[in-house]
PDB file of C-alpha atoms in Angstrom:
ATOM      1  CA  MET A  82      30.166   1.591  26.597  1.00 62.00           C
ATOM      2  CA  ARG A  83      27.267   4.339  26.621  1.00 65.00           C
ATOM      3  CA  LEU A  84      30.159   6.713  26.136  1.00 83.00           C
ATOM      4  CA  MET A  85      31.457   5.354  22.899  1.00 94.00           C
ATOM      5  CA  PRO A  86      29.961   6.946  19.934  1.00 97.00           C
ATOM      6  CA  THR A  87      27.746   4.783  17.480  1.00 98.00           C
ATOM      7  CA  VAL A  88      28.912   4.168  14.082  1.00 98.00           C
ATOM      8  CA  ASN A  89      25.956   6.386  12.610  1.00 97.00           C
ATOM      9  CA  VAL A  90      26.927   9.044  15.042  1.00 97.00           C
ATOM     10  CA  VAL A  91      30.490   9.282  13.630  1.00 98.00           C
ATOM     11  CA  LEU A  92      29.525   8.824   9.959  1.00 98.00           C
ATOM     12  CA  ASN A  93      26.890  11.582  10.342  1.00 95.00           C
ATOM     13  CA  LYS A  94      29.472  14.133  12.073  1.00 96.00           C
ATOM     14  CA  THR A  95      32.119  13.519   9.509  1.00 97.00           C
ATOM     15  CA  ARG A  96      29.874  13.687   6.371  1.00 93.00           C
ATOM     16  CA  SER A  97      31.675  15.534   3.661  1.00 85.00           C
ATOM     17  CA  ASP A  98      30.355  19.163   2.592  1.00 83.00           C
ATOM     18  CA  LEU A  99      29.169  17.855  -0.394  1.00 83.00           C
ATOM     19  CA  GLY A 100      26.973  15.096   1.257  1.00 80.00           C
ATOM     20  CA  ARG A 101      25.850  17.754   3.689  1.00 83.00           C
ATOM     21  CA  PHE A 102      24.684  20.011   0.619  1.00 83.00           C
ATOM     22  CA  PHE A 103      22.801  16.981  -0.818  1.00 84.00           C
ATOM     23  CA  LEU A 104      21.081  16.185   2.229  1.00 84.00           C
ATOM     24  CA  GLN A 105      20.135  19.893   2.900  1.00 87.00           C
ATOM     25  CA  ARG A 106      18.986  20.252  -0.470  1.00 89.00           C
ATOM     26  CA  TRP A 107      16.767  17.131  -0.472  1.00 84.00           C
ATOM     27  CA  ARG A 108      15.485  18.194   3.153  1.00 85.00           C
ATOM     28  CA  GLN A 109      14.422  21.671   1.847  1.00 90.00           C
ATOM     29  CA  GLY A 110      12.788  20.036  -1.482  1.00 90.00           C
ATOM     30  CA  MET A 111      10.614  17.664   0.722  1.00 88.00           C
ATOM     31  CA  ILE A 112       9.785  20.335   3.232  1.00 92.00           C
ATOM     32  CA  GLN A 113       8.688  22.561   0.210  1.00 90.00           C
ATOM     33  CA  GLU A 114       6.605  19.875  -1.001  1.00 90.00           C
ATOM     34  CA  LEU A 115       4.879  18.477   2.198  1.00 89.00           C
ATOM     35  CA  GLY A 116       5.451  21.594   4.727  1.00 91.00           C
ATOM     36  CA  GLU A 117       7.397  21.312   8.002  1.00 90.00           C
ATOM     37  CA  GLU A 118       4.766  19.169   9.866  1.00 91.00           C
ATOM     38  CA  GLY A 119       4.328  16.817   6.681  1.00 87.00           C
ATOM     39  CA  PHE A 120       8.099  16.435   6.461  1.00 85.00           C
ATOM     40  CA  LYS A 121       8.123  15.317  10.273  1.00 89.00           C
ATOM     41  CA  LYS A 122       5.417  12.791   9.662  1.00 89.00           C
ATOM     42  CA  HIS A 123       7.114  11.459   6.880  1.00 83.00           C
ATOM     43  CA  GLN A 124      10.377  10.947   8.714  1.00 87.00           C
ATOM     44  CA  GLU A 125       8.546   9.187  11.561  1.00 89.00           C
ATOM     45  CA  LYS A 126       6.810   7.015   8.979  1.00 85.00           C
ATOM     46  CA  VAL A 127      10.123   6.214   7.302  1.00 85.00           C
ATOM     47  CA  ILE A 128      11.588   5.182  10.832  1.00 87.00           C
ATOM     48  CA  TRP A 129       8.663   3.219  11.691  1.00 89.00           C
ATOM     49  CA  GLU A 130       8.743   1.211   8.382  1.00 90.00           C
ATOM     50  CA  GLY A 131      12.394   0.477   8.911  1.00 89.00           C
ATOM     51  CA  THR A 132      11.785  -0.699  12.281  1.00 93.00           C
ATOM     52  CA  ASN A 133       9.031  -3.093  11.169  1.00 95.00           C
ATOM     53  CA  PHE A 134      10.821  -4.260   8.113  1.00 96.00           C
ATOM     54  CA  HIS A 135      13.774  -5.210  10.320  1.00 97.00           C
ATOM     55  CA  ALA A 136      11.836  -7.108  13.120  1.00 97.00           C
ATOM     56  CA  CYS A 137      10.067  -9.031  10.303  1.00 97.00           C
ATOM     57  CA  VAL A 138      13.374 -10.113   9.076  1.00 98.00           C
ATOM     58  CA  GLN A 139      14.677 -10.975  12.491  1.00 98.00           C
ATOM     59  CA  GLN A 140      11.681 -12.870  13.180  1.00 98.00           C
ATOM     60  CA  PHE A 141      11.976 -14.706  10.095  1.00 98.00           C
ATOM     61  CA  LEU A 142      15.495 -15.589  10.213  1.00 98.00           C
ATOM     62  CA  SER A 143      14.754 -16.822  14.019  1.00 97.00           C
ATOM     63  CA  GLY A 144      12.571 -19.273  12.524  1.00 96.00           C
ATOM     64  CA  MET A 145       9.081 -17.764  13.089  1.00 97.00           C
ATOM     65  CA  PRO A 146       6.683 -19.173  10.454  1.00 96.00           C
ATOM     66  CA  VAL A 147       5.733 -16.489   7.901  1.00 94.00           C
ATOM     67  CA  ASN A 148       1.964 -16.619   8.752  1.00 95.00           C
ATOM     68  CA  GLU A 149       2.908 -15.493  12.125  1.00 97.00           C
ATOM     69  CA  ILE A 150       4.835 -12.596  11.287  1.00 97.00           C
ATOM     70  CA  GLN A 151       3.119  -8.972  11.334  1.00 95.00           C
ATOM     71  CA  ILE A 152       4.278  -7.478   8.023  1.00 95.00           C
ATOM     72  CA  GLN A 153       2.684  -4.156   7.738  1.00 93.00           C
ATOM     73  CA  GLU A 154       1.001  -2.928   4.776  1.00 95.00           C
ATOM     74  CA  SER A 155       3.580  -0.446   3.855  1.00 93.00           C
ATOM     75  CA  ASN A 156       6.302  -3.094   4.314  1.00 96.00           C
ATOM     76  CA  LYS A 157       4.722  -5.734   2.074  1.00 97.00           C
ATOM     77  CA  GLY A 158       6.741  -4.394  -0.906  1.00 97.00           C
ATOM     78  CA  HIS A 159       9.899  -4.459   0.795  1.00 97.00           C
ATOM     79  CA  TRP A 160       9.263  -8.024   1.889  1.00 98.00           C
ATOM     80  CA  GLU A 161       8.257  -9.406  -1.575  1.00 98.00           C
ATOM     81  CA  SER A 162      11.542  -7.442  -2.627  1.00 98.00           C
ATOM     82  CA  LEU A 163      13.509  -9.824  -0.318  1.00 98.00           C
ATOM     83  CA  GLN A 164      12.242 -13.147  -1.559  1.00 97.00           C
ATOM     84  CA  SER A 165      15.151 -13.239  -4.129  1.00 96.00           C
ATOM     85  CA  VAL A 166      17.540 -13.020  -1.086  1.00 98.00           C
ATOM     86  CA  LEU A 167      16.098 -14.837   1.763  1.00 97.00           C
ATOM     87  CA  PRO A 168      15.853 -18.528   0.393  1.00 96.00           C
ATOM     88  CA  ASP A 169      19.846 -18.519   0.096  1.00 97.00           C
ATOM     89  CA  VAL A 170      20.384 -17.168   3.627  1.00 98.00           C
ATOM     90  CA  LYS A 171      21.088 -20.073   5.773  1.00 96.00           C
ATOM     91  CA  ASP A 172      22.912 -20.929   9.014  1.00 97.00           C
ATOM     92  CA  VAL A 173      22.099 -17.596  10.998  1.00 97.00           C
ATOM     93  CA  LEU A 174      24.817 -17.117  13.730  1.00 96.00           C
ATOM     94  CA  ALA A 175      23.467 -13.701  15.022  1.00 97.00           C
ATOM     95  CA  LEU A 176      20.749 -11.232  14.779  1.00 97.00           C
ATOM     96  CA  GLU A 177      20.415  -7.495  15.851  1.00 97.00           C
ATOM     97  CA  THR A 178      23.348  -7.941  18.263  1.00 97.00           C
ATOM     98  CA  PRO A 179      25.131  -4.948  19.718  1.00 97.00           C
ATOM     99  CA  VAL A 180      29.151  -5.031  19.319  1.00 97.00           C
ATOM    100  CA  SER A 181      31.968  -2.408  20.371  1.00 97.00           C
ATOM    101  CA  HIS A 182      35.609  -2.002  19.484  1.00 96.00           C
ATOM    102  CA  PRO A 183      37.487  -1.256  22.733  1.00 92.00           C
ATOM    103  CA  TRP A 184      40.508  -0.157  21.021  1.00 95.00           C
ATOM    104  CA  LEU A 185      39.086   2.227  18.590  1.00 96.00           C
ATOM    105  CA  PHE A 186      36.235   3.102  20.959  1.00 96.00           C
ATOM    106  CA  TYR A 187      33.044   2.972  19.035  1.00 98.00           C
ATOM    107  CA  ARG A 188      30.017   0.936  19.122  1.00 98.00           C
ATOM    108  CA  GLY A 189      27.011  -0.332  16.855  1.00 98.00           C
ATOM    109  CA  THR A 190      24.442  -3.046  16.345  1.00 98.00           C
ATOM    110  CA  PHE A 191      24.897  -5.418  13.450  1.00 98.00           C
ATOM    111  CA  ASP A 192      21.740  -6.908  11.642  1.00 98.00           C
ATOM    112  CA  CYS A 193      22.905 -10.399  10.904  1.00 98.00           C
ATOM    113  CA  VAL A 194      25.636 -12.915  10.659  1.00 98.00           C
ATOM    114  CA  ALA A 195      24.564 -15.630   8.250  1.00 98.00           C
ATOM    115  CA  LYS A 196      25.765 -17.744   5.406  1.00 98.00           C
ATOM    116  CA  TYR A 197      24.546 -16.425   2.042  1.00 98.00           C
ATOM    117  CA  LYS A 198      25.203 -19.175  -0.634  1.00 96.00           C
ATOM    118  CA  ASP A 199      27.619 -20.655   1.765  1.00 95.00           C
ATOM    119  CA  VAL A 200      29.846 -17.890   2.299  1.00 97.00           C
ATOM    120  CA  LEU A 201      29.745 -16.253   5.895  1.00 98.00           C
ATOM    121  CA  TYR A 202      28.507 -12.849   5.758  1.00 98.00           C
ATOM    122  CA  VAL A 203      27.797  -9.655   7.868  1.00 98.00           C
ATOM    123  CA  ILE A 204      24.535  -8.585   6.414  1.00 99.00           C
ATOM    124  CA  ASP A 205      22.953  -5.234   6.486  1.00 98.00           C
ATOM    125  CA  TRP A 206      19.287  -4.823   5.229  1.00 98.00           C
ATOM    126  CA  LYS A 207      18.476  -1.475   3.841  1.00 97.00           C
ATOM    127  CA  THR A 208      15.063  -0.365   2.296  1.00 95.00           C
ATOM    128  CA  SER A 209      14.783   2.038  -0.437  1.00 94.00           C
ATOM    129  CA  SER A 210      12.140   3.779  -2.705  1.00 90.00           C
ATOM    130  CA  LYS A 211      14.729   4.179  -5.558  1.00 92.00           C
ATOM    131  CA  PRO A 212      16.837   1.760  -7.309  1.00 96.00           C
ATOM    132  CA  LYS A 213      20.393   1.078  -5.796  1.00 97.00           C
ATOM    133  CA  PRO A 214      22.257  -1.111  -8.057  1.00 97.00           C
ATOM    134  CA  LEU A 215      25.694   0.187  -7.395  1.00 97.00           C
ATOM    135  CA  LEU A 216      27.708   0.084  -4.104  1.00 95.00           C
ATOM    136  CA  SER A 217      28.641   3.861  -5.056  1.00 93.00           C
ATOM    137  CA  ASN A 218      24.703   4.559  -4.493  1.00 94.00           C
ATOM    138  CA  LEU A 219      24.969   3.399  -0.902  1.00 95.00           C
ATOM    139  CA  TYR A 220      26.961   6.521   0.331  1.00 92.00           C
ATOM    140  CA  ASP A 221      28.363   5.529   3.805  1.00 96.00           C
ATOM    141  CA  ASN A 222      26.622   2.138   4.113  1.00 97.00           C
ATOM    142  CA  PRO A 223      29.871   0.154   3.090  1.00 98.00           C
ATOM    143  CA  LEU A 224      31.870   2.025   5.569  1.00 98.00           C
ATOM    144  CA  GLN A 225      28.857   1.161   8.220  1.00 98.00           C
ATOM    145  CA  VAL A 226      29.365  -2.587   7.476  1.00 98.00           C
ATOM    146  CA  ALA A 227      33.118  -2.530   7.447  1.00 98.00           C
ATOM    147  CA  ALA A 228      32.868  -0.832  11.131  1.00 98.00           C
ATOM    148  CA  TYR A 229      30.906  -3.801  12.370  1.00 98.00           C
ATOM    149  CA  LEU A 230      32.962  -6.267  10.874  1.00 98.00           C
ATOM    150  CA  GLY A 231      36.197  -4.782  12.502  1.00 97.00           C
ATOM    151  CA  ALA A 232      34.615  -4.790  15.715  1.00 98.00           C
ATOM    152  CA  ILE A 233      33.151  -8.220  15.462  1.00 97.00           C
ATOM    153  CA  ASN A 234      36.531  -9.864  14.463  1.00 97.00           C
ATOM    154  CA  LEU A 235      38.045  -8.382  17.771  1.00 95.00           C
ATOM    155  CA  ARG A 236      35.780  -9.949  20.182  1.00 94.00           C
ATOM    156  CA  ALA A 237      36.242 -13.249  21.282  1.00 94.00           C
ATOM    157  CA  GLU A 238      32.727 -13.880  22.073  1.00 93.00           C
ATOM    158  CA  PHE A 239      31.907 -13.523  18.415  1.00 95.00           C
ATOM    159  CA  THR A 240      35.272 -15.397  16.902  1.00 94.00           C
ATOM    160  CA  SER A 241      34.858 -18.423  19.316  1.00 94.00           C
ATOM    161  CA  LYS A 242      31.381 -18.720  17.982  1.00 92.00           C
ATOM    162  CA  PHE A 243      32.052 -18.525  14.341  1.00 92.00           C
ATOM    163  CA  GLY A 244      35.617 -17.424  13.707  1.00 93.00           C
ATOM    164  CA  VAL A 245      36.716 -14.614  11.544  1.00 95.00           C
ATOM    165  CA  VAL A 246      34.107 -13.223   9.231  1.00 97.00           C
ATOM    166  CA  ASP A 247      35.648 -11.078   6.252  1.00 97.00           C
ATOM    167  CA  HIS A 248      32.895 -10.923   3.756  1.00 98.00           C
ATOM    168  CA  ALA A 249      30.101  -8.237   4.059  1.00 99.00           C
ATOM    169  CA  ALA A 250      26.542  -7.758   2.344  1.00 99.00           C
ATOM    170  CA  ILE A 251      24.230  -4.937   2.146  1.00 99.00           C
ATOM    171  CA  VAL A 252      20.783  -6.088   1.051  1.00 99.00           C
ATOM    172  CA  VAL A 253      18.724  -3.289  -0.480  1.00 98.00           C
ATOM    173  CA  ALA A 254      14.940  -4.125  -0.476  1.00 98.00           C
ATOM    174  CA  TYR A 255      12.532  -1.845  -2.360  1.00 97.00           C
ATOM    175  CA  GLN A 256       9.165  -0.505  -1.862  1.00 95.00           C
ATOM    176  CA  ASN A 257       7.737  -1.600  -5.297  1.00 97.00           C
ATOM    177  CA  GLY A 258       8.622  -5.248  -4.516  1.00 97.00           C
ATOM    178  CA  GLN A 259      10.986  -5.395  -7.338  1.00 98.00           C
ATOM    179  CA  PRO A 260      13.976  -8.197  -6.570  1.00 98.00           C
ATOM    180  CA  ALA A 261      16.342  -6.856  -3.729  1.00 98.00           C
ATOM    181  CA  HIS A 262      20.061  -5.825  -4.758  1.00 98.00           C
ATOM    182  CA  ILE A 263      22.503  -7.594  -2.785  1.00 98.00           C
ATOM    183  CA  HIS A 264      25.883  -5.764  -2.688  1.00 98.00           C
ATOM    184  CA  ARG A 265      28.813  -8.286  -1.882  1.00 98.00           C
ATOM    185  CA  MET A 266      31.765  -7.176  -0.380  1.00 98.00           C
ATOM    186  CA  LYS A 267      34.904  -9.646  -0.366  1.00 98.00           C
ATOM    187  CA  PRO A 268      37.724  -9.441   1.848  1.00 98.00           C
ATOM    188  CA  ALA A 269      39.750  -6.804  -0.176  1.00 99.00           C
ATOM    189  CA  MET A 270      36.937  -4.294  -0.292  1.00 98.00           C
ATOM    190  CA  CYS A 271      35.955  -4.768   3.175  1.00 98.00           C
ATOM    191  CA  GLN A 272      39.720  -3.671   4.135  1.00 98.00           C
ATOM    192  CA  HIS A 273      39.265  -0.737   1.729  1.00 98.00           C
ATOM    193  CA  TYR A 274      36.312   0.612   3.507  1.00 98.00           C
ATOM    194  CA  TRP A 275      37.780  -0.307   6.780  1.00 98.00           C
ATOM    195  CA  THR A 276      40.657   1.849   5.906  1.00 98.00           C
ATOM    196  CA  GLN A 277      38.241   4.853   5.258  1.00 98.00           C
ATOM    197  CA  TRP A 278      36.021   4.004   8.326  1.00 98.00           C
ATOM    198  CA  CYS A 279      39.347   4.413  10.494  1.00 98.00           C
ATOM    199  CA  GLN A 280      39.976   7.917   8.633  1.00 98.00           C
ATOM    200  CA  ARG A 281      36.708   8.948   9.412  1.00 98.00           C
ATOM    201  CA  LEU A 282      36.810   7.994  12.992  1.00 98.00           C
ATOM    202  CA  HIS A 283      40.113   9.925  13.542  1.00 97.00           C
ATOM    203  CA  GLN A 284      38.227  12.692  11.845  1.00 97.00           C
ATOM    204  CA  TYR A 285      35.576  12.354  14.408  1.00 97.00           C
ATOM    205  CA  TRP A 286      37.751  12.524  17.517  1.00 95.00           C
ATOM    206  CA  ALA A 287      39.692  15.435  16.208  1.00 95.00           C
ATOM    207  CA  MET A 288      36.408  17.345  15.516  1.00 95.00           C
ATOM    208  CA  VAL A 289      35.264  16.328  19.115  1.00 93.00           C
ATOM    209  CA  ALA A 290      38.814  17.554  20.540  1.00 93.00           C
ATOM    210  CA  ALA A 291      38.436  20.771  18.720  1.00 93.00           C
ATOM    211  CA  GLU A 292      35.301  21.401  20.142  1.00 91.00           C
ATOM    212  CA  LYS A 293      36.382  20.963  23.478  1.00 87.00           C
ATOM    213  CA  GLY A 294      39.483  23.144  22.931  1.00 84.00           C
ATOM    214  CA  ILE A 295      41.767  20.170  23.271  1.00 76.00           C
ATOM    215  CA  THR A 296      44.967  20.234  21.331  1.00 66.00           C
ATOM    216  CA  ALA A 297      47.516  17.289  20.962  1.00 52.00           C
ATOM    217  CA  THR A 298      50.724  17.702  22.525  1.00 47.00           C
ATOM    218  CA  PRO A 299      53.702  16.315  21.093  1.00 38.00           C
ATOM    219  CA  PRO A 300      55.544  13.620  23.406  1.00 37.00           C
TER     220      PRO A 300
END
């Protein structure tokens, strides 16, 4: 399983030229503002905050009392933002669980499978300092959850436990504490992004083959 690429590795490697341009422009702007060392520390802080945020959500959904959850100061806004969503998350069936797709050969770790307003979802938790009210603001995140959905529904250890999951949700919690946006994806939309994911996965393996000097031979 360790030889399988993760969902994030596939998406990063196959990012569009335009996406790479905007990412590089943002990176250069941040370095100009903070300096190389300052930018490095900023990135480490973002990763640390994300790790703590996910840990807090996982602990809460596991049943830990709120007064026992160690919410770091830098995550208090994110936590406040989630209060518009968490009361409607019920019947948690899986948290921070690794999954792989044995036929398409990729792996990842999904955040949560639970009911939101009585519908079963694969839920992905995100943080942001900027408003993201539209699904299009989330770049490749919908492909990420579609990839998890496809892998989950192929594995008997999951389907025997909670059946087929055909809805996905991406919850964006905000640093300033404003109510989180929850982007709900119905089955048709999940299928749309699953198709895009499969195209990116095919592109990934074509790129890997080209780098290794492997060419496909017609049968």
